[in-house]
Amino acid sequence: NAGVTQTPKFRVLKTGQSMTLLCAQDMNHEYMYWYRQDPGMGLRLIHYSVGEGTTAKGEVPDGYNVSRLKKQNFLLGLESAAPSQTSVYFCASSYSTGRGPATVTQYFGPGTRLTVL
Amino acid sequence: QKEVEQDPGPLSVPEGAIVSLNCTYSNSAFQYFMWYRQYSRKGPELLMYTYSSGNKEDGRFTAQVDKSSKYISLFIRDSQPSDSATYLCAMSAIETSYDKVIFGPGTSLSVIP
């Protein structure tokens, strides 16, 4: 049981390049999330998914796209990377029912460190 | 003004000390409060969860909420070097889903042996 895994762990891009970050979970969770973490800003939600085939915007969705073609995978895409997207990206997952922290634990992956030059 | 604020630290204490970590917030609708621990180059993990005002204790950790002051605290007793991490507070107004949770920027704690 690997929990939540993220690929790659590190990446350096040039401005304008594209890339896809992969998140995989083996806990059969319905909900999956993508966050970015920047110094002094805390974790901010980019997009999330409430089930296979669904996606929704979070707090900072601009410049990112996501897809959830399989329940266990949640992909985050950057079509044209910008220096402002330099950050650490975390994926997370949780059980369904729409309940929050009172009854449902959210599990985070180890993060992907992305630098855009 | 940010919705949730934390002193970024770093906070450095000797082993065995009592640690106090704090967050202030501006949205009086917040009712659900969480503390996460994040080790270096790892994802956050949920440490404590409280609803509304009052205290909650779990081992060496105590979470305290003062809604009248819009202030929450995490106390760590008998701090250990293994407690060295960044501590994030988080909160939400409704219970329904994590997509409504707002995170603070985190306080870096170092416990010196």
mmCIF file with all atom_site columns, C-alpha atoms in Angstrom:
data_model
loop_
_atom_site.group_PDB
_atom_site.id
_atom_site.type_symbol
_atom_site.label_atom_id
_atom_site.label_alt_id
_atom_site.label_comp_id
_atom_site.label_asym_id
_atom_site.label_entity_id
_atom_site.label_seq_id
_atom_site.pdbx_PDB_ins_code
_atom_site.Cartn_x
_atom_site.Cartn_y
_atom_site.Cartn_z
_atom_site.occupancy
_atom_site.B_iso_or_equiv
_atom_site.pdbx_formal_charge
_atom_site.auth_seq_id
_atom_site.auth_comp_id
_atom_site.auth_asym_id
_atom_site.auth_atom_id
_atom_site.pdbx_PDB_model_num
ATOM 1   C CA . ASN A 1 1   ? 0.000   0.000  0.000   1.00 0.00 ? 1   ASN A CA 1
ATOM 2   C CA . ALA A 1 2   ? 1.903   3.041  -1.298  1.00 0.00 ? 2   ALA A CA 1
ATOM 3   C CA . GLY A 1 3   ? -0.720  5.655  -0.375  1.00 0.00 ? 3   GLY A CA 1
ATOM 4   C CA . VAL A 1 4   ? -0.417  8.762  -2.542  1.00 0.00 ? 4   VAL A CA 1
ATOM 5   C CA . THR A 1 5   ? 2.493   8.941  -4.964  1.00 0.00 ? 5   THR A CA 1
ATOM 6   C CA . GLN A 1 6   ? 3.575   11.789 -7.218  1.00 0.00 ? 6   GLN A CA 1
ATOM 7   C CA . THR A 1 7   ? 5.667   11.770 -10.368 1.00 0.00 ? 7   THR A CA 1
ATOM 8   C CA . PRO A 1 8   ? 8.119   13.395 -10.945 1.00 0.00 ? 8   PRO A CA 1
ATOM 9   C CA . LYS A 1 9   ? 9.713   14.516 -7.668  1.00 0.00 ? 9   LYS A CA 1
ATOM 10  C CA . PHE A 1 10  ? 11.628  17.388 -9.270  1.00 0.00 ? 10  PHE A CA 1
ATOM 11  C CA . ARG A 1 11  ? 11.419  19.212 -12.580 1.00 0.00 ? 11  ARG A CA 1
ATOM 12  C CA . VAL A 1 12  ? 12.938  22.286 -14.186 1.00 0.00 ? 12  VAL A CA 1
ATOM 13  C CA . LEU A 1 13  ? 11.110  23.875 -17.104 1.00 0.00 ? 13  LEU A CA 1
ATOM 14  C CA . LYS A 1 14  ? 11.741  26.828 -19.350 1.00 0.00 ? 14  LYS A CA 1
ATOM 15  C CA . THR A 1 15  ? 9.054   29.469 -19.756 1.00 0.00 ? 15  THR A CA 1
ATOM 16  C CA . GLY A 1 16  ? 6.499   28.338 -22.287 1.00 0.00 ? 16  GLY A CA 1
ATOM 17  C CA . GLN A 1 17  ? 7.173   24.613 -21.958 1.00 0.00 ? 17  GLN A CA 1
ATOM 18  C CA . SER A 1 18  ? 4.432   22.216 -20.998 1.00 0.00 ? 18  SER A CA 1
ATOM 19  C CA . MET A 1 19  ? 4.361   19.309 -18.595 1.00 0.00 ? 19  MET A CA 1
ATOM 20  C CA . THR A 1 20  ? 2.064   16.933 -16.750 1.00 0.00 ? 20  THR A CA 1
ATOM 21  C CA . LEU A 1 21  ? 2.301   15.980 -13.095 1.00 0.00 ? 21  LEU A CA 1
ATOM 22  C CA . LEU A 1 22  ? 0.910   12.586 -12.193 1.00 0.00 ? 22  LEU A CA 1
ATOM 23  C CA . CYS A 1 23  ? -0.748  11.705 -8.912  1.00 0.00 ? 23  CYS A CA 1
ATOM 24  C CA . ALA A 1 24  ? -1.710  8.134  -8.093  1.00 0.00 ? 24  ALA A CA 1
ATOM 25  C CA . GLN A 1 25  ? -3.471  6.688  -5.056  1.00 0.00 ? 25  GLN A CA 1
ATOM 26  C CA . ASP A 1 26  ? -4.131  3.061  -4.150  1.00 0.00 ? 26  ASP A CA 1
ATOM 27  C CA . MET A 1 27  ? -6.693  3.642  -1.389  1.00 0.00 ? 27  MET A CA 1
ATOM 28  C CA . ASN A 1 28  ? -9.744  3.650  -3.644  1.00 0.00 ? 28  ASN A CA 1
ATOM 29  C CA . HIS A 1 29  ? -10.487 7.253  -2.670  1.00 0.00 ? 29  HIS A CA 1
ATOM 30  C CA . GLU A 1 30  ? -13.153 9.185  -4.529  1.00 0.00 ? 30  GLU A CA 1
ATOM 31  C CA . TYR A 1 31  ? -11.822 12.675 -3.862  1.00 0.00 ? 31  TYR A CA 1
ATOM 32  C CA . MET A 1 32  ? -8.480  13.942 -5.147  1.00 0.00 ? 32  MET A CA 1
ATOM 33  C CA . TYR A 1 33  ? -6.892  17.384 -4.917  1.00 0.00 ? 33  TYR A CA 1
ATOM 34  C CA . TRP A 1 34  ? -4.011  19.393 -6.321  1.00 0.00 ? 34  TRP A CA 1
ATOM 35  C CA . TYR A 1 35  ? -2.415  22.125 -4.189  1.00 0.00 ? 35  TYR A CA 1
ATOM 36  C CA . ARG A 1 36  ? 0.517   24.427 -4.571  1.00 0.00 ? 36  ARG A CA 1
ATOM 37  C CA . GLN A 1 37  ? 2.629   25.564 -1.645  1.00 0.00 ? 37  GLN A CA 1
ATOM 38  C CA . ASP A 1 38  ? 4.583   28.787 -1.775  1.00 0.00 ? 38  ASP A CA 1
ATOM 39  C CA . PRO A 1 39  ? 6.593   30.485 0.992   1.00 0.00 ? 39  PRO A CA 1
ATOM 40  C CA . GLY A 1 40  ? 4.398   32.710 3.128   1.00 0.00 ? 40  GLY A CA 1
ATOM 41  C CA . MET A 1 41  ? 1.251   31.667 1.256   1.00 0.00 ? 41  MET A CA 1
ATOM 42  C CA . GLY A 1 42  ? 0.241   28.325 2.686   1.00 0.00 ? 42  GLY A CA 1
ATOM 43  C CA . LEU A 1 43  ? -1.344  25.542 0.686   1.00 0.00 ? 43  LEU A CA 1
ATOM 44  C CA . ARG A 1 44  ? -3.710  26.765 -2.000  1.00 0.00 ? 44  ARG A CA 1
ATOM 45  C CA . LEU A 1 45  ? -6.142  24.510 -3.835  1.00 0.00 ? 45  LEU A CA 1
ATOM 46  C CA . ILE A 1 46  ? -5.710  24.478 -7.624  1.00 0.00 ? 46  ILE A CA 1
ATOM 47  C CA . HIS A 1 47  ? -8.281  21.900 -8.772  1.00 0.00 ? 47  HIS A CA 1
ATOM 48  C CA . TYR A 1 48  ? -10.014 18.934 -7.264  1.00 0.00 ? 48  TYR A CA 1
ATOM 49  C CA . SER A 1 49  ? -12.108 15.951 -8.304  1.00 0.00 ? 49  SER A CA 1
ATOM 50  C CA . VAL A 1 50  ? -15.035 14.305 -6.556  1.00 0.00 ? 50  VAL A CA 1
ATOM 51  C CA . GLY A 1 51  ? -14.878 11.154 -8.633  1.00 0.00 ? 51  GLY A CA 1
ATOM 52  C CA . GLU A 1 52  ? -13.696 9.545  -11.864 1.00 0.00 ? 52  GLU A CA 1
ATOM 53  C CA . GLY A 1 53  ? -14.433 11.778 -14.829 1.00 0.00 ? 53  GLY A CA 1
ATOM 54  C CA . THR A 1 54  ? -15.104 14.900 -12.727 1.00 0.00 ? 54  THR A CA 1
ATOM 55  C CA . THR A 1 55  ? -13.027 18.001 -12.054 1.00 0.00 ? 55  THR A CA 1
ATOM 56  C CA . ALA A 1 56  ? -13.673 21.332 -10.351 1.00 0.00 ? 56  ALA A CA 1
ATOM 57  C CA . LYS A 1 57  ? -11.795 24.584 -9.875  1.00 0.00 ? 57  LYS A CA 1
ATOM 58  C CA . GLY A 1 58  ? -10.198 25.520 -6.620  1.00 0.00 ? 58  GLY A CA 1
ATOM 59  C CA . GLU A 1 59  ? -8.816  28.817 -5.381  1.00 0.00 ? 59  GLU A CA 1
ATOM 60  C CA . VAL A 1 60  ? -6.035  29.292 -7.985  1.00 0.00 ? 60  VAL A CA 1
ATOM 61  C CA . PRO A 1 61  ? -6.949  27.354 -11.180 1.00 0.00 ? 61  PRO A CA 1
ATOM 62  C CA . ASP A 1 62  ? -5.617  29.737 -13.839 1.00 0.00 ? 62  ASP A CA 1
ATOM 63  C CA . GLY A 1 63  ? -2.814  28.318 -15.977 1.00 0.00 ? 63  GLY A CA 1
ATOM 64  C CA . TYR A 1 64  ? -3.560  24.709 -14.986 1.00 0.00 ? 64  TYR A CA 1
ATOM 65  C CA . ASN A 1 65  ? -5.716  21.926 -16.362 1.00 0.00 ? 65  ASN A CA 1
ATOM 66  C CA . VAL A 1 66  ? -6.575  18.586 -14.816 1.00 0.00 ? 66  VAL A CA 1
ATOM 67  C CA . SER A 1 67  ? -8.011  15.242 -15.797 1.00 0.00 ? 67  SER A CA 1
ATOM 68  C CA . ARG A 1 68  ? -9.340  12.270 -13.851 1.00 0.00 ? 68  ARG A CA 1
ATOM 69  C CA . LEU A 1 69  ? -9.790  9.534  -16.462 1.00 0.00 ? 69  LEU A CA 1
ATOM 70  C CA . LYS A 1 70  ? -9.166  6.767  -13.927 1.00 0.00 ? 70  LYS A CA 1
ATOM 71  C CA . LYS A 1 71  ? -10.242 6.771  -10.310 1.00 0.00 ? 71  LYS A CA 1
ATOM 72  C CA . GLN A 1 72  ? -6.731  6.175  -9.023  1.00 0.00 ? 72  GLN A CA 1
ATOM 73  C CA . ASN A 1 73  ? -5.029  8.898  -11.087 1.00 0.00 ? 73  ASN A CA 1
ATOM 74  C CA . PHE A 1 74  ? -5.306  12.682 -11.117 1.00 0.00 ? 74  PHE A CA 1
ATOM 75  C CA . LEU A 1 75  ? -3.201  14.588 -13.643 1.00 0.00 ? 75  LEU A CA 1
ATOM 76  C CA . LEU A 1 76  ? -2.195  18.242 -13.419 1.00 0.00 ? 76  LEU A CA 1
ATOM 77  C CA . GLY A 1 77  ? -1.116  19.928 -16.640 1.00 0.00 ? 77  GLY A CA 1
ATOM 78  C CA . LEU A 1 78  ? 0.707   23.143 -17.327 1.00 0.00 ? 78  LEU A CA 1
ATOM 79  C CA . GLU A 1 79  ? 0.227   24.077 -20.980 1.00 0.00 ? 79  GLU A CA 1
ATOM 80  C CA . SER A 1 80  ? 2.612   27.034 -21.074 1.00 0.00 ? 80  SER A CA 1
ATOM 81  C CA . ALA A 1 81  ? 4.691   27.273 -17.912 1.00 0.00 ? 81  ALA A CA 1
ATOM 82  C CA . ALA A 1 82  ? 5.434   30.670 -16.355 1.00 0.00 ? 82  ALA A CA 1
ATOM 83  C CA . PRO A 1 83  ? 7.951   31.612 -13.638 1.00 0.00 ? 83  PRO A CA 1
ATOM 84  C CA . SER A 1 84  ? 4.978   32.371 -11.341 1.00 0.00 ? 84  SER A CA 1
ATOM 85  C CA . GLN A 1 85  ? 4.226   28.650 -11.392 1.00 0.00 ? 85  GLN A CA 1
ATOM 86  C CA . THR A 1 86  ? 7.488   27.831 -9.637  1.00 0.00 ? 86  THR A CA 1
ATOM 87  C CA . SER A 1 87  ? 6.243   26.055 -6.529  1.00 0.00 ? 87  SER A CA 1
ATOM 88  C CA . VAL A 1 88  ? 5.928   22.789 -4.673  1.00 0.00 ? 88  VAL A CA 1
ATOM 89  C CA . TYR A 1 89  ? 2.862   20.881 -5.847  1.00 0.00 ? 89  TYR A CA 1
ATOM 90  C CA . PHE A 1 90  ? 1.048   18.474 -3.557  1.00 0.00 ? 90  PHE A CA 1
ATOM 91  C CA . CYS A 1 91  ? -1.582  15.969 -4.449  1.00 0.00 ? 91  CYS A CA 1
ATOM 92  C CA . ALA A 1 92  ? -3.996  14.627 -1.840  1.00 0.00 ? 92  ALA A CA 1
ATOM 93  C CA . SER A 1 93  ? -6.890  12.205 -1.675  1.00 0.00 ? 93  SER A CA 1
ATOM 94  C CA . SER A 1 94  ? -9.752  11.422 0.686   1.00 0.00 ? 94  SER A CA 1
ATOM 95  C CA . TYR A 1 95  ? -12.810 9.190  0.962   1.00 0.00 ? 95  TYR A CA 1
ATOM 96  C CA . SER A 1 96  ? -16.112 10.269 -0.528  1.00 0.00 ? 96  SER A CA 1
ATOM 97  C CA . THR A 1 97  ? -19.432 11.355 0.999   1.00 0.00 ? 97  THR A CA 1
ATOM 98  C CA . GLY A 1 98  ? -18.373 14.995 0.832   1.00 0.00 ? 98  GLY A CA 1
ATOM 99  C CA . ARG A 1 99  ? -17.586 15.095 4.530   1.00 0.00 ? 99  ARG A CA 1
ATOM 100 C CA . GLY A 1 100 ? -14.615 17.099 5.695   1.00 0.00 ? 100 GLY A CA 1
ATOM 101 C CA . PRO A 1 101 ? -12.122 16.751 8.495   1.00 0.00 ? 101 PRO A CA 1
ATOM 102 C CA . ALA A 1 102 ? -14.661 15.656 11.128  1.00 0.00 ? 102 ALA A CA 1
ATOM 103 C CA . THR A 1 103 ? -14.849 12.146 9.761   1.00 0.00 ? 103 THR A CA 1
ATOM 104 C CA . VAL A 1 104 ? -12.614 11.885 6.714   1.00 0.00 ? 104 VAL A CA 1
ATOM 105 C CA . THR A 1 105 ? -8.829  11.981 6.669   1.00 0.00 ? 105 THR A CA 1
ATOM 106 C CA . GLN A 1 106 ? -7.022  13.578 3.779   1.00 0.00 ? 106 GLN A CA 1
ATOM 107 C CA . TYR A 1 107 ? -3.744  11.961 2.701   1.00 0.00 ? 107 TYR A CA 1
ATOM 108 C CA . PHE A 1 108 ? -1.012  13.933 0.980   1.00 0.00 ? 108 PHE A CA 1
ATOM 109 C CA . GLY A 1 109 ? 1.668   12.847 -1.452  1.00 0.00 ? 109 GLY A CA 1
ATOM 110 C CA . PRO A 1 110 ? 5.347   13.782 -1.021  1.00 0.00 ? 110 PRO A CA 1
ATOM 111 C CA . GLY A 1 111 ? 5.233   16.714 -3.428  1.00 0.00 ? 111 GLY A CA 1
ATOM 112 C CA . THR A 1 112 ? 6.766   17.750 -6.751  1.00 0.00 ? 112 THR A CA 1
ATOM 113 C CA . ARG A 1 113 ? 9.233   20.628 -6.790  1.00 0.00 ? 113 ARG A CA 1
ATOM 114 C CA . LEU A 1 114 ? 8.827   22.587 -10.000 1.00 0.00 ? 114 LEU A CA 1
ATOM 115 C CA . THR A 1 115 ? 11.076  25.406 -11.123 1.00 0.00 ? 115 THR A CA 1
ATOM 116 C CA . VAL A 1 116 ? 10.204  27.486 -14.180 1.00 0.00 ? 116 VAL A CA 1
ATOM 117 C CA . LEU A 1 117 ? 13.084  29.546 -15.567 1.00 0.00 ? 117 LEU A CA 1
ATOM 118 C CA . GLN B 2 1   ? -5.268  41.027 4.961   1.00 0.00 ? 1   GLN B CA 1
ATOM 119 C CA . LYS B 2 2   ? -4.847  37.267 4.646   1.00 0.00 ? 2   LYS B CA 1
ATOM 120 C CA . GLU B 2 3   ? -7.688  35.148 5.961   1.00 0.00 ? 3   GLU B CA 1
ATOM 121 C CA . VAL B 2 4   ? -5.350  33.059 8.101   1.00 0.00 ? 4   VAL B CA 1
ATOM 122 C CA . GLU B 2 5   ? -2.061  34.273 9.533   1.00 0.00 ? 5   GLU B CA 1
ATOM 123 C CA . GLN B 2 6   ? 0.787   32.531 11.298  1.00 0.00 ? 6   GLN B CA 1
ATOM 124 C CA . ASP B 2 7   ? 4.175   33.681 12.497  1.00 0.00 ? 7   ASP B CA 1
ATOM 125 C CA . PRO B 2 8   ? 6.519   31.895 10.066  1.00 0.00 ? 8   PRO B CA 1
ATOM 126 C CA . GLY B 2 9   ? 9.298   31.515 12.649  1.00 0.00 ? 9   GLY B CA 1
ATOM 127 C CA . PRO B 2 10  ? 11.651  29.792 12.700  1.00 0.00 ? 10  PRO B CA 1
ATOM 128 C CA . LEU B 2 11  ? 10.967  28.905 16.300  1.00 0.00 ? 11  LEU B CA 1
ATOM 129 C CA . SER B 2 12  ? 13.823  27.161 18.079  1.00 0.00 ? 12  SER B CA 1
ATOM 130 C CA . VAL B 2 13  ? 13.367  25.559 21.514  1.00 0.00 ? 13  VAL B CA 1
ATOM 131 C CA . PRO B 2 14  ? 15.354  23.166 23.718  1.00 0.00 ? 14  PRO B CA 1
ATOM 132 C CA . GLU B 2 15  ? 14.175  19.575 24.083  1.00 0.00 ? 15  GLU B CA 1
ATOM 133 C CA . GLY B 2 16  ? 11.560  19.234 26.817  1.00 0.00 ? 16  GLY B CA 1
ATOM 134 C CA . ALA B 2 17  ? 10.212  22.778 26.417  1.00 0.00 ? 17  ALA B CA 1
ATOM 135 C CA . ILE B 2 18  ? 6.540   23.627 26.035  1.00 0.00 ? 18  ILE B CA 1
ATOM 136 C CA . VAL B 2 19  ? 5.861   24.981 22.568  1.00 0.00 ? 19  VAL B CA 1
ATOM 137 C CA . SER B 2 20  ? 3.042   27.336 21.681  1.00 0.00 ? 20  SER B CA 1
ATOM 138 C CA . LEU B 2 21  ? 2.071   27.756 18.035  1.00 0.00 ? 21  LEU B CA 1
ATOM 139 C CA . ASN B 2 22  ? -0.613  30.235 17.067  1.00 0.00 ? 22  ASN B CA 1
ATOM 140 C CA . CYS B 2 23  ? -2.851  31.355 14.234  1.00 0.00 ? 23  CYS B CA 1
ATOM 141 C CA . THR B 2 24  ? -5.175  34.289 13.848  1.00 0.00 ? 24  THR B CA 1
ATOM 142 C CA . TYR B 2 25  ? -7.996  34.511 11.352  1.00 0.00 ? 25  TYR B CA 1
ATOM 143 C CA . SER B 2 26  ? -10.409 37.099 10.063  1.00 0.00 ? 26  SER B CA 1
ATOM 144 C CA . ASN B 2 27  ? -13.468 35.092 8.976   1.00 0.00 ? 27  ASN B CA 1
ATOM 145 C CA . SER B 2 28  ? -15.833 34.722 11.919  1.00 0.00 ? 28  SER B CA 1
ATOM 146 C CA . ALA B 2 29  ? -17.678 31.961 10.032  1.00 0.00 ? 29  ALA B CA 1
ATOM 147 C CA . PHE B 2 30  ? -14.810 29.491 10.538  1.00 0.00 ? 30  PHE B CA 1
ATOM 148 C CA . GLN B 2 31  ? -15.916 26.689 12.827  1.00 0.00 ? 31  GLN B CA 1
ATOM 149 C CA . TYR B 2 32  ? -13.639 23.762 11.983  1.00 0.00 ? 32  TYR B CA 1
ATOM 150 C CA . PHE B 2 33  ? -9.989  24.048 12.915  1.00 0.00 ? 33  PHE B CA 1
ATOM 151 C CA . MET B 2 34  ? -7.082  21.783 12.098  1.00 0.00 ? 34  MET B CA 1
ATOM 152 C CA . TRP B 2 35  ? -3.378  21.523 12.719  1.00 0.00 ? 35  TRP B CA 1
ATOM 153 C CA . TYR B 2 36  ? -1.094  19.768 10.281  1.00 0.00 ? 36  TYR B CA 1
ATOM 154 C CA . ARG B 2 37  ? 2.511   18.713 10.730  1.00 0.00 ? 37  ARG B CA 1
ATOM 155 C CA . GLN B 2 38  ? 4.796   18.803 7.710   1.00 0.00 ? 38  GLN B CA 1
ATOM 156 C CA . TYR B 2 39  ? 8.269   17.330 7.839   1.00 0.00 ? 39  TYR B CA 1
ATOM 157 C CA . SER B 2 40  ? 10.899  18.675 5.470   1.00 0.00 ? 40  SER B CA 1
ATOM 158 C CA . ARG B 2 41  ? 10.249  17.604 1.863   1.00 0.00 ? 41  ARG B CA 1
ATOM 159 C CA . LYS B 2 42  ? 7.125   15.670 2.856   1.00 0.00 ? 42  LYS B CA 1
ATOM 160 C CA . GLY B 2 43  ? 3.419   16.259 2.493   1.00 0.00 ? 43  GLY B CA 1
ATOM 161 C CA . PRO B 2 44  ? 1.347   17.577 5.430   1.00 0.00 ? 44  PRO B CA 1
ATOM 162 C CA . GLU B 2 45  ? -0.333  15.144 7.809   1.00 0.00 ? 45  GLU B CA 1
ATOM 163 C CA . LEU B 2 46  ? -3.340  15.935 9.983   1.00 0.00 ? 46  LEU B CA 1
ATOM 164 C CA . LEU B 2 47  ? -2.354  16.244 13.641  1.00 0.00 ? 47  LEU B CA 1
ATOM 165 C CA . MET B 2 48  ? -5.369  17.683 15.449  1.00 0.00 ? 48  MET B CA 1
ATOM 166 C CA . TYR B 2 49  ? -8.923  18.611 14.605  1.00 0.00 ? 49  TYR B CA 1
ATOM 167 C CA . THR B 2 50  ? -11.341 20.681 16.696  1.00 0.00 ? 50  THR B CA 1
ATOM 168 C CA . TYR B 2 51  ? -14.811 22.018 16.191  1.00 0.00 ? 51  TYR B CA 1
ATOM 169 C CA . SER B 2 52  ? -15.878 25.447 17.474  1.00 0.00 ? 52  SER B CA 1
ATOM 170 C CA . SER B 2 53  ? -14.343 26.735 20.714  1.00 0.00 ? 53  SER B CA 1
ATOM 171 C CA . GLY B 2 54  ? -12.605 24.904 23.508  1.00 0.00 ? 54  GLY B CA 1
ATOM 172 C CA . ASN B 2 55  ? -9.682  22.581 24.016  1.00 0.00 ? 55  ASN B CA 1
ATOM 173 C CA . LYS B 2 56  ? -8.786  19.172 22.682  1.00 0.00 ? 56  LYS B CA 1
ATOM 174 C CA . GLU B 2 57  ? -5.944  17.061 23.994  1.00 0.00 ? 57  GLU B CA 1
ATOM 175 C CA . ASP B 2 58  ? -4.122  14.181 22.315  1.00 0.00 ? 58  ASP B CA 1
ATOM 176 C CA . GLY B 2 59  ? -1.049  12.917 24.099  1.00 0.00 ? 59  GLY B CA 1
ATOM 177 C CA . ARG B 2 60  ? 1.508   15.715 24.255  1.00 0.00 ? 60  ARG B CA 1
ATOM 178 C CA . PHE B 2 61  ? -0.556  17.933 21.955  1.00 0.00 ? 61  PHE B CA 1
ATOM 179 C CA . THR B 2 62  ? -3.351  20.316 22.943  1.00 0.00 ? 62  THR B CA 1
ATOM 180 C CA . ALA B 2 63  ? -5.358  22.359 20.478  1.00 0.00 ? 63  ALA B CA 1
ATOM 181 C CA . GLN B 2 64  ? -7.169  25.426 21.745  1.00 0.00 ? 64  GLN B CA 1
ATOM 182 C CA . VAL B 2 65  ? -9.728  27.582 19.961  1.00 0.00 ? 65  VAL B CA 1
ATOM 183 C CA . ASP B 2 66  ? -10.868 31.047 21.044  1.00 0.00 ? 66  ASP B CA 1
ATOM 184 C CA . LYS B 2 67  ? -13.509 32.119 18.536  1.00 0.00 ? 67  LYS B CA 1
ATOM 185 C CA . SER B 2 68  ? -14.200 35.398 20.320  1.00 0.00 ? 68  SER B CA 1
ATOM 186 C CA . SER B 2 69  ? -10.607 36.462 19.651  1.00 0.00 ? 69  SER B CA 1
ATOM 187 C CA . LYS B 2 70  ? -10.342 34.609 16.325  1.00 0.00 ? 70  LYS B CA 1
ATOM 188 C CA . TYR B 2 71  ? -7.262  32.868 17.651  1.00 0.00 ? 71  TYR B CA 1
ATOM 189 C CA . ILE B 2 72  ? -6.206  29.232 17.743  1.00 0.00 ? 72  ILE B CA 1
ATOM 190 C CA . SER B 2 73  ? -3.225  27.597 19.390  1.00 0.00 ? 73  SER B CA 1
ATOM 191 C CA . LEU B 2 74  ? -1.371  24.314 19.397  1.00 0.00 ? 74  LEU B CA 1
ATOM 192 C CA . PHE B 2 75  ? 0.617   23.440 22.501  1.00 0.00 ? 75  PHE B CA 1
ATOM 193 C CA . ILE B 2 76  ? 3.266   20.752 22.500  1.00 0.00 ? 76  ILE B CA 1
ATOM 194 C CA . ARG B 2 77  ? 4.400   19.508 25.911  1.00 0.00 ? 77  ARG B CA 1
ATOM 195 C CA . ASP B 2 78  ? 7.761   17.856 26.527  1.00 0.00 ? 78  ASP B CA 1
ATOM 196 C CA . SER B 2 79  ? 8.874   18.714 23.008  1.00 0.00 ? 79  SER B CA 1
ATOM 197 C CA . GLN B 2 80  ? 11.111  16.205 21.239  1.00 0.00 ? 80  GLN B CA 1
ATOM 198 C CA . PRO B 2 81  ? 13.583  16.590 18.353  1.00 0.00 ? 81  PRO B CA 1
ATOM 199 C CA . SER B 2 82  ? 11.136  14.504 16.307  1.00 0.00 ? 82  SER B CA 1
ATOM 200 C CA . ASP B 2 83  ? 8.648   17.386 16.648  1.00 0.00 ? 83  ASP B CA 1
ATOM 201 C CA . SER B 2 84  ? 10.904  19.509 14.431  1.00 0.00 ? 84  SER B CA 1
ATOM 202 C CA . ALA B 2 85  ? 8.709   20.320 11.447  1.00 0.00 ? 85  ALA B CA 1
ATOM 203 C CA . THR B 2 86  ? 6.535   23.016 9.964   1.00 0.00 ? 86  THR B CA 1
ATOM 204 C CA . TYR B 2 87  ? 3.098   23.299 11.559  1.00 0.00 ? 87  TYR B CA 1
ATOM 205 C CA . LEU B 2 88  ? 0.211   24.483 9.425   1.00 0.00 ? 88  LEU B CA 1
ATOM 206 C CA . CYS B 2 89  ? -3.090  25.625 10.808  1.00 0.00 ? 89  CYS B CA 1
ATOM 207 C CA . ALA B 2 90  ? -6.161  25.238 8.632   1.00 0.00 ? 90  ALA B CA 1
ATOM 208 C CA . MET B 2 91  ? -9.812  26.066 9.002   1.00 0.00 ? 91  MET B CA 1
ATOM 209 C CA . SER B 2 92  ? -13.159 26.046 7.271   1.00 0.00 ? 92  SER B CA 1
ATOM 210 C CA . ALA B 2 93  ? -16.634 27.443 7.725   1.00 0.00 ? 93  ALA B CA 1
ATOM 211 C CA . ILE B 2 94  ? -18.455 24.288 6.707   1.00 0.00 ? 94  ILE B CA 1
ATOM 212 C CA . GLU B 2 95  ? -17.806 20.624 7.280   1.00 0.00 ? 95  GLU B CA 1
ATOM 213 C CA . THR B 2 96  ? -18.690 19.323 3.869   1.00 0.00 ? 96  THR B CA 1
ATOM 214 C CA . SER B 2 97  ? -15.408 18.999 2.050   1.00 0.00 ? 97  SER B CA 1
ATOM 215 C CA . TYR B 2 98  ? -11.727 19.784 2.013   1.00 0.00 ? 98  TYR B CA 1
ATOM 216 C CA . ASP B 2 99  ? -12.171 22.099 -0.974  1.00 0.00 ? 99  ASP B CA 1
ATOM 217 C CA . LYS B 2 100 ? -13.369 24.792 1.438   1.00 0.00 ? 100 LYS B CA 1
ATOM 218 C CA . VAL B 2 101 ? -10.401 24.555 3.823   1.00 0.00 ? 101 VAL B CA 1
ATOM 219 C CA . ILE B 2 102 ? -8.064  27.577 4.116   1.00 0.00 ? 102 ILE B CA 1
ATOM 220 C CA . PHE B 2 103 ? -4.482  26.926 5.193   1.00 0.00 ? 103 PHE B CA 1
ATOM 221 C CA . GLY B 2 104 ? -2.130  29.202 7.064   1.00 0.00 ? 104 GLY B CA 1
ATOM 222 C CA . PRO B 2 105 ? 1.442   29.657 5.773   1.00 0.00 ? 105 PRO B CA 1
ATOM 223 C CA . GLY B 2 106 ? 2.976   27.537 8.539   1.00 0.00 ? 106 GLY B CA 1
ATOM 224 C CA . THR B 2 107 ? 5.413   27.988 11.427  1.00 0.00 ? 107 THR B CA 1
ATOM 225 C CA . SER B 2 108 ? 8.783   26.265 11.291  1.00 0.00 ? 108 SER B CA 1
ATOM 226 C CA . LEU B 2 109 ? 9.736   24.619 14.601  1.00 0.00 ? 109 LEU B CA 1
ATOM 227 C CA . SER B 2 110 ? 13.133  23.274 15.549  1.00 0.00 ? 110 SER B CA 1
ATOM 228 C CA . VAL B 2 111 ? 13.581  21.318 18.806  1.00 0.00 ? 111 VAL B CA 1
ATOM 229 C CA . ILE B 2 112 ? 17.222  21.232 19.818  1.00 0.00 ? 112 ILE B CA 1
ATOM 230 C CA . PRO B 2 113 ? 18.474  18.122 21.710  1.00 0.00 ? 113 PRO B CA 1
#
